Amino acid sequence: MRRRAADYRRPVRIRLSYWILAVLVIFLIAGFSLFLVQHNQHHDNNVEQPVLEIKAKSEQVVHRRQNFTEEISSARSYARQLAEQMTLAKAYVVIAKEHNNLLLVWELTTNIRTCQFLLSKAAMREAPMSLDEAEPIIKSLSSLIFKAQDAHYDIATTMITMKSHIQALEERANAATAQSTIFAQYTAESVPKNLQCFEMKLAADWLMKNSIQELADGRRNSLQLVDNNLYHFCIFSDNVLAVSVVVNSTISNAGHPKQLVFHIVTNGVKYGAMQAWFLSNDFKEATIEIQNIEDFTWLNASYSPIVKQLHDTDLRKYYFEGSQDMTVEPKFRNPKYLSVFNHLRFYIPEIYPQLEKVIFLDDDVVVQKDLTPLFSLDLHGNVNGAVETCLEVFHRFYKYLNFSNPLISTKFDPQACGWAFGMNVFDLIGWRKENVTARYHYWQEKNTDKSLWKLGTLPPGLLALYGLTEPLDRRWHVLGLGHDFNIDNRLLETAAVIHFNGNMKPWLKLGIGRYKPLWEKYVNQSHQYLQDCVTS
């Protein structure tokens, strides 16, 4: 067999077709492009995210409501700058008026109004004031303030002027305070409409019902009125309902009401109403006497210096028209001290010449315990049994009396303890022996110029009864329900007599609500006249 000759030619290389290569190239390019696109998107996202957050935050700042108080208190705000300039401009308005520079006054006032408008506008829209808004008025006010300073309204002048105006404002404030105090005292002394209605109905009964007048005449000379074996109380007032509460509360807490005798003195206007009330209501058979102060013909100006003083024109002007002297406290000009009822307590021995011992009660007290044990209390030779008030720091003689006057300083101890009127046990035998009423007259005559004391009936009482007063246990008489909001409840519960001394009387709307029920408990609320007058 013939062998084939060897082939020394190079083997042919198998070549990829061009279209395959083209496809590969395209895929490579597409993959690289895709990588670049994804990388750019990731970078863009990282860059754009903070921008969006910043934009969102800026929008939040723009739309957040501006607190104008913070704005005007900020040292860098235009609002604060305007407010400060406006305050200074107002000061220069006052000074310019005093120097009759009316043009400057008008210019400052106009700019002040513009300032007020801009500040009000900024506050209403709750957005900070812009420079464009504030700049014109700031420049205008700055120019005017410089003009004012250039017109010799320097800082020293401004301070002196403003100081004088502050003093004038303080004086006006003090005058307003004094006036409001006087008005409060007038309110306390006035009778509410419902009580006026009540008293008018009673007065009509007295005038129209002869049976009441006949009953009053029949009781006028009762032997019980002068029986010293009974318990005698005296009340001086023109307030029918208040007196009724005093009598009713005393009777309600007494062991033997039939042994109680009440001596009531009122004026001619209220005499009929007082008689009608006490004669037409049941007071557990207690004896009640009503007297008209106008029947006390012996109590006249020739006998009593206080009656003479009460009719003095200058004194009435002092109380009713006030005083220009602002150093005088308003309470020292209280018109209630013109009422003779406040001074009648010094004439008890003359009013009741046959009585030996009485208990004096103010018309603004409520009795919570039996008071008859006080009649057997040993006063150790003293004339007046009273609760001392010097447990409170300021109730000593030097607070009531003028110790710079030798008449006072040489005869009395400034640290002597004060005591209270309102519930007092009077030994009338001792009173007459010591001639206390004459002492009272002596001190009233010495005080015609008000150089010894300013206020009311307690100071002359302290003088006339000095060394003649027996201190009683504090629980017999608790004071302050007409002005003190914080009296201890335990003290109120154990008190024999609670006293609504002060302007906040329980029959007035301004009475302290916490204590009113203690008084209202003894008001005859079911009486037809009271119901009619409350609803009318």
Coordinates of C-alpha atoms in Angstrom, one line a residue:
M1 CA 0.0 0.0 0.0
R2 CA 1.4 3.3 -0.9
R3 CA 1.8 5.7 1.8
R4 CA 0.6 9.4 1.4
A5 CA 3.4 11.9 1.5
A6 CA 3.6 14.1 4.6
D7 CA 1.8 17.5 4.5
Y8 CA 4.1 20.1 6.0
R9 CA 1.5 23.0 5.6
R10 CA 0.4 25.0 8.8
P11 CA -3.0 24.0 10.1
V12 CA -5.7 26.5 9.3
R13 CA -6.9 28.6 12.6
I14 CA -10.6 28.6 13.3
R15 CA -11.7 32.3 13.3
L16 CA -14.8 33.7 15.1
S17 CA -17.1 35.5 12.9
Y18 CA -17.3 39.2 13.0
W19 CA -20.8 39.4 14.1
I20 CA -20.0 37.5 17.3
L21 CA -17.3 39.9 18.1
A22 CA -19.6 42.8 17.5
V23 CA -22.1 41.4 19.9
L24 CA -19.4 41.0 22.6
V25 CA -18.2 44.5 22.1
I26 CA -21.8 45.8 22.4
F27 CA -22.3 43.9 25.7
L28 CA -19.1 45.3 27.1
I29 CA -20.0 48.8 26.3
A30 CA -23.5 48.4 27.7
G31 CA -22.3 46.9 30.9
F32 CA -19.8 49.7 31.4
S33 CA -22.4 52.3 30.6
L34 CA -24.8 50.7 33.1
F35 CA -22.1 50.8 35.8
L36 CA -21.5 54.5 35.2
V37 CA -25.2 55.3 35.3
Q38 CA -25.8 53.4 38.5
H39 CA -22.7 55.1 40.1
N40 CA -23.9 58.5 39.1
Q41 CA -27.4 57.9 40.4
H42 CA -26.1 56.8 43.8
H43 CA -23.9 59.9 43.9
D44 CA -26.8 62.1 42.9
N45 CA -29.0 60.5 45.6
N46 CA -26.3 61.2 48.3
V47 CA -26.0 64.8 47.1
E48 CA -29.7 65.6 46.6
Q49 CA -30.9 64.1 50.0
P50 CA -29.3 66.8 52.2
V51 CA -30.5 69.5 49.8
L52 CA -34.1 68.2 50.2
E53 CA -33.7 68.1 54.0
I54 CA -32.3 71.6 54.1
K55 CA -35.1 72.8 51.9
A56 CA -37.7 71.1 54.1
K57 CA -36.1 72.6 57.2
S58 CA -36.0 76.1 55.6
E59 CA -39.7 75.7 54.7
Q60 CA -40.4 74.7 58.3
V61 CA -38.7 77.8 59.6
V62 CA -40.6 80.0 57.1
H63 CA -43.9 78.6 58.1
R64 CA -43.4 78.3 61.9
R65 CA -45.3 81.0 63.8
Q66 CA -43.2 83.7 65.3
N67 CA -43.6 84.3 69.1
F68 CA -43.8 88.1 69.2
T69 CA -42.8 88.2 72.9
E70 CA -39.5 86.5 72.0
E71 CA -39.1 88.7 69.0
I72 CA -39.5 92.0 71.0
S73 CA -37.2 90.7 73.7
S74 CA -34.5 89.7 71.3
A75 CA -31.5 92.1 71.4
R76 CA -31.1 91.9 67.6
S77 CA -34.7 92.3 66.5
Y78 CA -36.0 95.4 64.9
A79 CA -39.2 95.2 67.0
R80 CA -37.2 95.7 70.1
Q81 CA -35.3 98.6 68.7
L82 CA -38.6 100.2 67.7
A83 CA -40.1 99.6 71.1
E84 CA -37.1 101.1 72.9
Q85 CA -37.1 104.2 70.6
M86 CA -40.9 104.6 71.1
T87 CA -40.4 104.6 74.9
L88 CA -37.8 107.2 74.7
A89 CA -39.9 109.3 72.3
K90 CA -42.8 109.2 74.8
A91 CA -40.6 110.6 77.5
Y92 CA -39.5 113.5 75.1
V93 CA -43.2 114.1 74.3
V94 CA -43.8 114.9 78.0
I95 CA -40.8 117.1 78.2
A96 CA -41.6 118.9 74.9
K97 CA -45.1 119.6 76.2
E98 CA -43.7 121.2 79.3
H99 CA -41.5 123.5 77.2
N100 CA -44.4 124.2 74.8
N101 CA -42.6 122.8 71.8
L102 CA -45.8 121.7 70.1
L103 CA -44.2 121.0 66.7
L104 CA -41.8 118.5 68.2
V105 CA -44.7 117.0 70.2
W106 CA -46.7 116.5 67.0
E107 CA -43.8 114.9 65.1
L108 CA -42.9 112.5 68.0
T109 CA -46.6 111.6 68.4
T110 CA -47.0 110.9 64.7
N111 CA -44.0 108.6 64.7
I112 CA -45.0 106.9 67.9
R113 CA -48.4 106.0 66.3
T114 CA -46.5 104.6 63.2
C115 CA -44.4 102.5 65.6
Q116 CA -47.4 101.2 67.3
F117 CA -49.0 100.3 64.0
L118 CA -46.0 98.4 62.8
L119 CA -45.5 96.5 66.0
S120 CA -49.2 95.6 66.1
K121 CA -49.0 94.4 62.4
A122 CA -46.0 92.2 63.2
A123 CA -47.7 90.8 66.2
M124 CA -50.9 89.9 64.3
R125 CA -49.1 88.2 61.4
E126 CA -46.8 86.4 63.8
A127 CA -43.7 87.0 61.7
P128 CA -40.5 88.9 62.4
M129 CA -40.3 92.5 61.4
S130 CA -38.2 93.1 58.3
L131 CA -35.5 95.7 57.8
D132 CA -37.5 97.3 55.0
E133 CA -40.4 97.9 57.3
A134 CA -38.4 99.1 60.3
E135 CA -35.6 101.2 58.7
P136 CA -37.6 104.3 57.7
I137 CA -39.3 104.7 61.1
I138 CA -36.1 103.9 63.0
K139 CA -34.3 106.6 61.0
S140 CA -37.1 109.1 61.5
L141 CA -37.3 108.5 65.3
S142 CA -33.6 108.6 65.7
S143 CA -33.6 112.0 64.0
L144 CA -36.3 113.3 66.2
I145 CA -34.7 112.0 69.4
F146 CA -31.4 113.7 68.3
K147 CA -33.4 116.9 67.7
A148 CA -35.0 116.7 71.1
Q149 CA -31.6 116.2 72.8
D150 CA -30.2 119.1 70.8
A151 CA -33.1 121.2 72.1
H152 CA -31.4 120.9 75.6
Y153 CA -33.6 117.9 76.6
D154 CA -30.4 116.1 77.8
I155 CA -30.3 113.0 79.9
A156 CA -30.1 114.9 83.2
T157 CA -33.2 117.0 82.3
T158 CA -35.0 113.9 81.2
M159 CA -34.3 112.0 84.5
I160 CA -35.4 115.0 86.6
T161 CA -38.6 115.4 84.6
M162 CA -39.5 111.8 84.6
K163 CA -38.8 111.6 88.4
S164 CA -41.2 114.4 89.0
H165 CA -43.8 112.7 86.8
I166 CA -43.3 109.4 88.7
Q167 CA -43.8 111.2 92.0
A168 CA -47.0 112.8 90.6
L169 CA -48.2 109.4 89.5
E170 CA -47.5 107.9 92.9
E171 CA -49.5 110.7 94.5
R172 CA -52.4 110.0 92.1
A173 CA -52.2 106.3 92.9
N174 CA -52.2 107.0 96.6
A175 CA -55.2 109.3 96.2
A176 CA -57.0 106.6 94.2
T177 CA -56.2 104.0 96.9
A178 CA -57.5 106.3 99.6
Q179 CA -60.6 107.0 97.6
S180 CA -61.3 103.3 97.0
T181 CA -60.9 102.7 100.7
I182 CA -63.4 105.4 101.5
F183 CA -65.8 104.0 99.0
A184 CA -65.4 100.5 100.6
Q185 CA -66.3 102.1 103.9
Y186 CA -69.3 103.8 102.4
T187 CA -70.4 100.5 101.1
A188 CA -70.0 98.9 104.5
E189 CA -72.1 101.6 106.1
S190 CA -74.8 101.5 103.5
V191 CA -77.9 99.3 103.8
P192 CA -78.5 96.9 100.9
K193 CA -81.8 97.3 98.9
N194 CA -83.3 94.1 100.3
L195 CA -82.8 95.2 103.9
Q196 CA -84.2 98.7 103.1
C197 CA -87.3 96.9 101.6
F198 CA -87.6 94.7 104.7
E199 CA -87.4 97.7 107.1
M200 CA -89.9 99.7 105.0
K201 CA -92.5 96.9 105.2
L202 CA -92.0 96.8 109.0
A203 CA -92.3 100.6 109.3
A204 CA -95.6 100.4 107.3
D205 CA -96.9 97.7 109.8
W206 CA -96.0 100.0 112.7
L207 CA -97.9 102.9 111.2
M208 CA -100.9 100.9 110.0
K209 CA -101.4 98.4 112.8
N210 CA -102.6 100.0 116.0
S211 CA -102.4 96.7 117.8
I212 CA -98.6 96.8 117.6
Q213 CA -98.4 100.3 119.1
E214 CA -100.8 99.3 121.9
L215 CA -98.6 96.3 122.7
A216 CA -95.5 98.5 122.8
D217 CA -97.2 100.9 125.2
G218 CA -98.2 98.0 127.5
R219 CA -94.6 96.8 127.8
R220 CA -93.0 100.1 128.2
N221 CA -93.0 100.1 132.0
S222 CA -92.4 96.4 132.6
L223 CA -90.8 95.7 136.0
Q224 CA -88.4 93.2 134.3
L225 CA -86.6 96.1 132.6
V226 CA -85.2 97.2 136.0
D227 CA -84.9 93.8 137.7
N228 CA -81.2 93.3 138.6
N229 CA -81.9 89.6 139.2
L230 CA -82.2 89.2 135.5
Y231 CA -79.5 89.3 132.8
H232 CA -79.4 92.6 130.9
F233 CA -77.9 93.2 127.5
C234 CA -77.8 96.5 125.6
I235 CA -77.4 97.0 121.8
F236 CA -77.3 100.4 120.0
S237 CA -78.0 100.2 116.3
D238 CA -80.3 101.3 113.4
N239 CA -79.9 97.9 111.6
V240 CA -83.1 95.8 112.3
L241 CA -81.9 92.5 110.9
A242 CA -78.4 92.8 112.5
V243 CA -79.9 93.4 115.9
S244 CA -82.3 90.6 115.4
V245 CA -79.4 88.2 114.8
V246 CA -77.7 89.4 118.0
V247 CA -80.8 88.9 120.0
N248 CA -81.8 85.6 118.4
S249 CA -78.3 84.0 118.7
T250 CA -78.1 85.1 122.4
I251 CA -81.5 83.6 123.2
S252 CA -80.8 80.4 121.3
N253 CA -77.7 79.6 123.3
A254 CA -79.0 80.7 126.7
G255 CA -80.1 78.2 129.3
H256 CA -83.0 80.3 130.5
P257 CA -84.2 82.7 127.8
K258 CA -87.0 84.0 130.0
Q259 CA -84.4 85.6 132.2
L260 CA -82.8 87.7 129.5
V261 CA -83.6 91.4 129.0
F262 CA -82.5 93.2 125.9
H263 CA -82.3 97.0 125.9
I264 CA -82.2 98.3 122.2
V265 CA -81.7 101.9 121.3
T266 CA -82.2 103.0 117.7
N267 CA -83.1 106.3 115.9
G268 CA -86.4 107.8 115.0
V269 CA -86.3 106.6 111.5
K270 CA -85.9 102.9 112.4
Y271 CA -87.9 103.0 115.7
G272 CA -91.2 101.8 114.2
A273 CA -89.5 99.0 112.1
M274 CA -87.6 97.8 115.2
Q275 CA -90.7 97.8 117.3
A276 CA -92.8 96.0 114.7
W277 CA -90.2 93.3 114.2
F278 CA -89.6 92.4 117.9
L279 CA -93.3 92.6 118.8
S280 CA -94.5 90.4 116.0
N281 CA -91.9 87.6 116.3
D282 CA -91.3 85.0 119.0
F283 CA -88.1 85.4 121.0
K284 CA -88.8 82.7 123.6
E285 CA -90.4 85.1 126.0
A286 CA -87.3 87.2 126.5
T287 CA -88.0 90.8 127.5
I288 CA -87.1 93.3 124.7
E289 CA -87.2 97.1 125.2
I290 CA -86.9 99.5 122.2
Q291 CA -86.0 103.1 122.8
N292 CA -85.7 106.1 120.5
I293 CA -82.4 108.0 121.0
E294 CA -84.3 111.2 120.1
D295 CA -86.1 110.9 123.4
F296 CA -82.8 111.3 125.3
T297 CA -83.2 115.0 125.7
W298 CA -80.5 115.1 128.3
L299 CA -77.9 113.9 125.7
N300 CA -77.2 117.4 124.2
A301 CA -74.3 119.6 123.3
S302 CA -74.3 121.3 126.7
Y303 CA -73.8 118.0 128.5
S304 CA -71.8 115.9 126.0
P305 CA -68.7 117.3 124.2
I306 CA -69.0 114.5 121.7
V307 CA -72.5 115.6 120.7
K308 CA -71.1 119.1 120.3
Q309 CA -68.3 117.8 118.1
L310 CA -70.6 115.7 116.0
H311 CA -72.6 118.8 115.0
D312 CA -69.4 120.8 114.2
T313 CA -69.3 121.9 110.6
D314 CA -65.6 121.4 110.2
L315 CA -65.7 117.9 111.6
R316 CA -68.5 116.9 109.2
K317 CA -66.6 118.4 106.3
Y318 CA -63.5 116.4 107.5
Y319 CA -65.3 113.1 107.4
F320 CA -67.6 113.6 104.4
E321 CA -65.4 115.7 102.1
G322 CA -62.1 114.1 103.1
S323 CA -58.8 115.8 103.7
Q324 CA -56.1 117.0 101.3
D325 CA -53.5 115.7 103.7
M326 CA -52.4 112.4 102.2
T327 CA -50.6 111.4 105.5
V328 CA -54.0 110.9 107.1
E329 CA -55.1 107.3 106.6
P330 CA -58.6 107.0 105.0
K331 CA -59.9 104.9 107.9
F332 CA -59.4 107.9 110.1
R333 CA -62.0 109.7 108.0
N334 CA -64.7 107.0 108.2
P335 CA -68.1 108.8 108.4
K336 CA -69.4 106.1 110.7
Y337 CA -67.7 107.8 113.6
L338 CA -70.2 110.7 113.2
S339 CA -72.9 108.3 114.4
V340 CA -73.8 108.9 118.0
F341 CA -74.5 105.1 118.3
N342 CA -70.8 104.6 118.4
H343 CA -70.5 106.8 121.5
L344 CA -73.7 105.8 123.3
R345 CA -71.8 103.0 125.1
F346 CA -70.2 105.7 127.3
Y347 CA -73.6 106.7 128.6
I348 CA -75.0 103.3 129.6
P349 CA -75.2 104.3 133.3
E350 CA -77.2 107.4 132.4
I351 CA -79.5 105.5 130.0
Y352 CA -80.2 102.7 132.6
P353 CA -79.8 104.4 136.0
Q354 CA -81.3 101.5 137.9
L355 CA -79.2 98.7 136.5
E356 CA -76.1 97.3 138.2
K357 CA -74.5 95.2 135.5
V358 CA -75.0 94.8 131.8
I359 CA -73.3 93.1 128.8
F360 CA -72.8 95.4 125.9
L361 CA -73.0 93.8 122.4
D362 CA -72.2 95.4 119.0
D363 CA -74.7 94.8 116.2
D364 CA -72.2 92.9 114.1
V365 CA -71.6 90.0 116.6
V366 CA -73.1 86.5 116.8
V367 CA -73.4 84.7 120.1
Q368 CA -72.5 81.0 120.1
K369 CA -72.5 80.2 123.9
D370 CA -74.5 81.0 127.0
L371 CA -73.3 84.4 128.2
T372 CA -75.1 84.4 131.5
P373 CA -72.0 83.1 133.4
L374 CA -70.3 86.5 132.7
F375 CA -72.7 88.2 135.1
S376 CA -71.3 86.2 138.0
L377 CA -67.7 86.7 136.9
D378 CA -65.5 88.4 139.4
L379 CA -64.1 91.6 137.8
H380 CA -61.8 92.2 140.9
G381 CA -63.1 95.7 141.4
N382 CA -62.8 96.7 137.8
V383 CA -65.5 98.4 135.7
N384 CA -65.0 96.8 132.3
G385 CA -64.5 93.1 131.5
A386 CA -63.0 92.8 128.0
V387 CA -60.8 90.5 125.9
E388 CA -57.4 91.9 125.4
T389 CA -56.1 92.2 121.8
C390 CA -52.3 92.6 122.4
L391 CA -51.8 89.0 121.4
E392 CA -51.6 90.6 118.0
V393 CA -48.4 92.6 117.8
F394 CA -49.8 96.0 117.0
H395 CA -52.7 96.3 119.5
R396 CA -50.9 98.2 122.2
F397 CA -51.6 101.8 123.5
Y398 CA -48.8 103.3 121.4
K399 CA -50.6 102.2 118.2
Y400 CA -53.8 104.1 119.2
L401 CA -52.5 107.2 121.0
N402 CA -50.1 110.0 120.3
F403 CA -47.3 109.5 122.9
S404 CA -45.4 112.5 121.6
N405 CA -48.0 114.5 123.4
P406 CA -47.1 115.0 127.1
L407 CA -50.8 114.6 128.2
I408 CA -50.5 111.0 127.0
S409 CA -46.9 110.1 127.6
T410 CA -46.9 111.2 131.3
K411 CA -50.0 109.3 132.3
F412 CA -50.1 106.1 130.2
D413 CA -47.8 103.1 129.4
P414 CA -47.2 102.9 125.7
Q415 CA -46.9 99.1 126.0
A416 CA -50.2 98.7 127.9
C417 CA -52.4 96.1 126.3
G418 CA -55.4 97.2 124.2
W419 CA -58.7 95.5 124.5
A420 CA -61.9 95.2 122.3
F421 CA -65.3 96.8 122.3
G422 CA -68.1 94.6 121.0
M423 CA -68.7 92.2 123.9
N424 CA -68.1 93.9 127.2
V425 CA -69.2 93.3 130.8
F426 CA -69.8 96.7 132.5
D427 CA -70.2 97.0 136.3
L428 CA -72.3 100.1 136.4
I429 CA -72.0 100.5 140.1
G430 CA -68.2 100.7 139.7
W431 CA -68.6 102.9 136.6
R432 CA -70.6 105.5 138.5
K433 CA -68.2 105.3 141.5
E434 CA -65.2 105.9 139.2
N435 CA -67.1 108.5 137.2
V436 CA -65.9 107.0 133.9
T437 CA -68.3 109.1 131.8
A438 CA -66.7 112.3 133.2
R439 CA -63.2 110.8 132.3
Y440 CA -64.5 110.2 128.8
H441 CA -65.7 113.8 128.5
Y442 CA -62.4 115.1 129.8
W443 CA -60.4 113.3 127.1
Q444 CA -62.9 114.2 124.3
E445 CA -62.5 117.9 125.2
K446 CA -58.7 117.5 125.1
N447 CA -58.9 116.0 121.7
T448 CA -60.9 118.6 119.8
D449 CA -57.9 119.2 117.5
K450 CA -57.3 115.4 117.1
S451 CA -53.8 115.7 118.6
L452 CA -54.3 112.8 121.0
W453 CA -55.8 110.2 118.6
K454 CA -57.4 110.1 115.2
L455 CA -59.8 107.1 115.1
G456 CA -63.2 106.4 116.7
T457 CA -64.3 105.3 120.1
L458 CA -61.7 102.8 121.2
P459 CA -58.9 105.3 122.1
P460 CA -61.1 107.4 124.4
G461 CA -62.3 104.1 125.9
L462 CA -58.7 103.0 126.5
L463 CA -58.1 106.3 128.3
A464 CA -61.3 106.5 130.3
L465 CA -61.1 102.9 131.4
Y466 CA -57.3 102.7 132.0
G467 CA -56.6 100.7 135.1
L468 CA -60.3 99.7 135.3
T469 CA -60.4 96.8 132.8
E470 CA -60.4 93.1 133.7
P471 CA -59.0 90.8 131.0
L472 CA -61.3 88.0 129.9
D473 CA -60.5 84.6 128.4
R474 CA -59.9 85.1 124.7
R475 CA -62.6 82.5 123.9
W476 CA -65.3 84.9 125.1
H477 CA -64.8 87.2 122.2
V478 CA -63.1 86.3 118.8
L479 CA -62.7 89.2 116.4
G480 CA -61.8 89.7 112.8
L481 CA -64.6 88.0 110.8
G482 CA -65.1 91.2 108.8
H483 CA -61.6 91.4 107.5
D484 CA -59.5 88.3 108.4
F485 CA -59.8 85.4 106.0
N486 CA -57.6 83.0 108.0
I487 CA -59.2 82.7 111.5
D488 CA -58.5 79.2 112.9
N489 CA -61.7 77.0 112.7
R490 CA -61.0 75.6 116.2
L491 CA -61.0 79.2 117.6
L492 CA -64.3 79.9 115.8
E493 CA -65.9 76.7 117.2
T494 CA -65.0 77.4 120.8
A495 CA -65.8 81.2 120.7
A496 CA -68.7 82.4 122.8
V497 CA -69.0 85.5 120.6
I498 CA -67.7 86.0 117.1
H499 CA -67.3 89.6 115.9
F500 CA -67.6 90.7 112.3
N501 CA -65.6 93.8 112.8
G502 CA -64.3 95.3 109.6
N503 CA -65.9 96.4 106.3
M504 CA -67.0 92.9 105.2
K505 CA -70.2 92.6 107.1
P506 CA -72.2 89.4 106.7
W507 CA -75.3 91.1 105.5
L508 CA -73.3 92.7 102.6
K509 CA -72.4 91.1 99.3
L510 CA -68.7 91.8 100.1
G511 CA -69.0 89.7 103.3
I512 CA -66.5 86.8 103.6
G513 CA -68.3 83.7 102.4
R514 CA -66.6 81.4 104.8
Y515 CA -68.1 83.1 107.8
K516 CA -71.5 84.1 106.4
P517 CA -73.3 80.8 107.4
L518 CA -72.4 81.5 111.1
W519 CA -74.5 84.7 110.8
E520 CA -77.2 83.5 108.5
K521 CA -77.9 80.6 110.9
Y522 CA -79.8 83.1 113.1
V523 CA -81.7 85.0 110.4
N524 CA -85.4 84.2 110.2
Q525 CA -85.2 83.3 106.6
S526 CA -88.8 82.0 106.5
H527 CA -90.3 85.4 107.3
Q528 CA -92.5 86.5 104.5
Y529 CA -91.1 90.0 104.4
L530 CA -87.5 88.7 104.0
Q531 CA -88.6 86.3 101.2
D532 CA -90.5 89.1 99.4
C533 CA -87.6 91.5 99.6
V534 CA -85.0 89.0 98.5
T535 CA -87.0 88.1 95.4
S536 CA -88.1 91.6 94.5

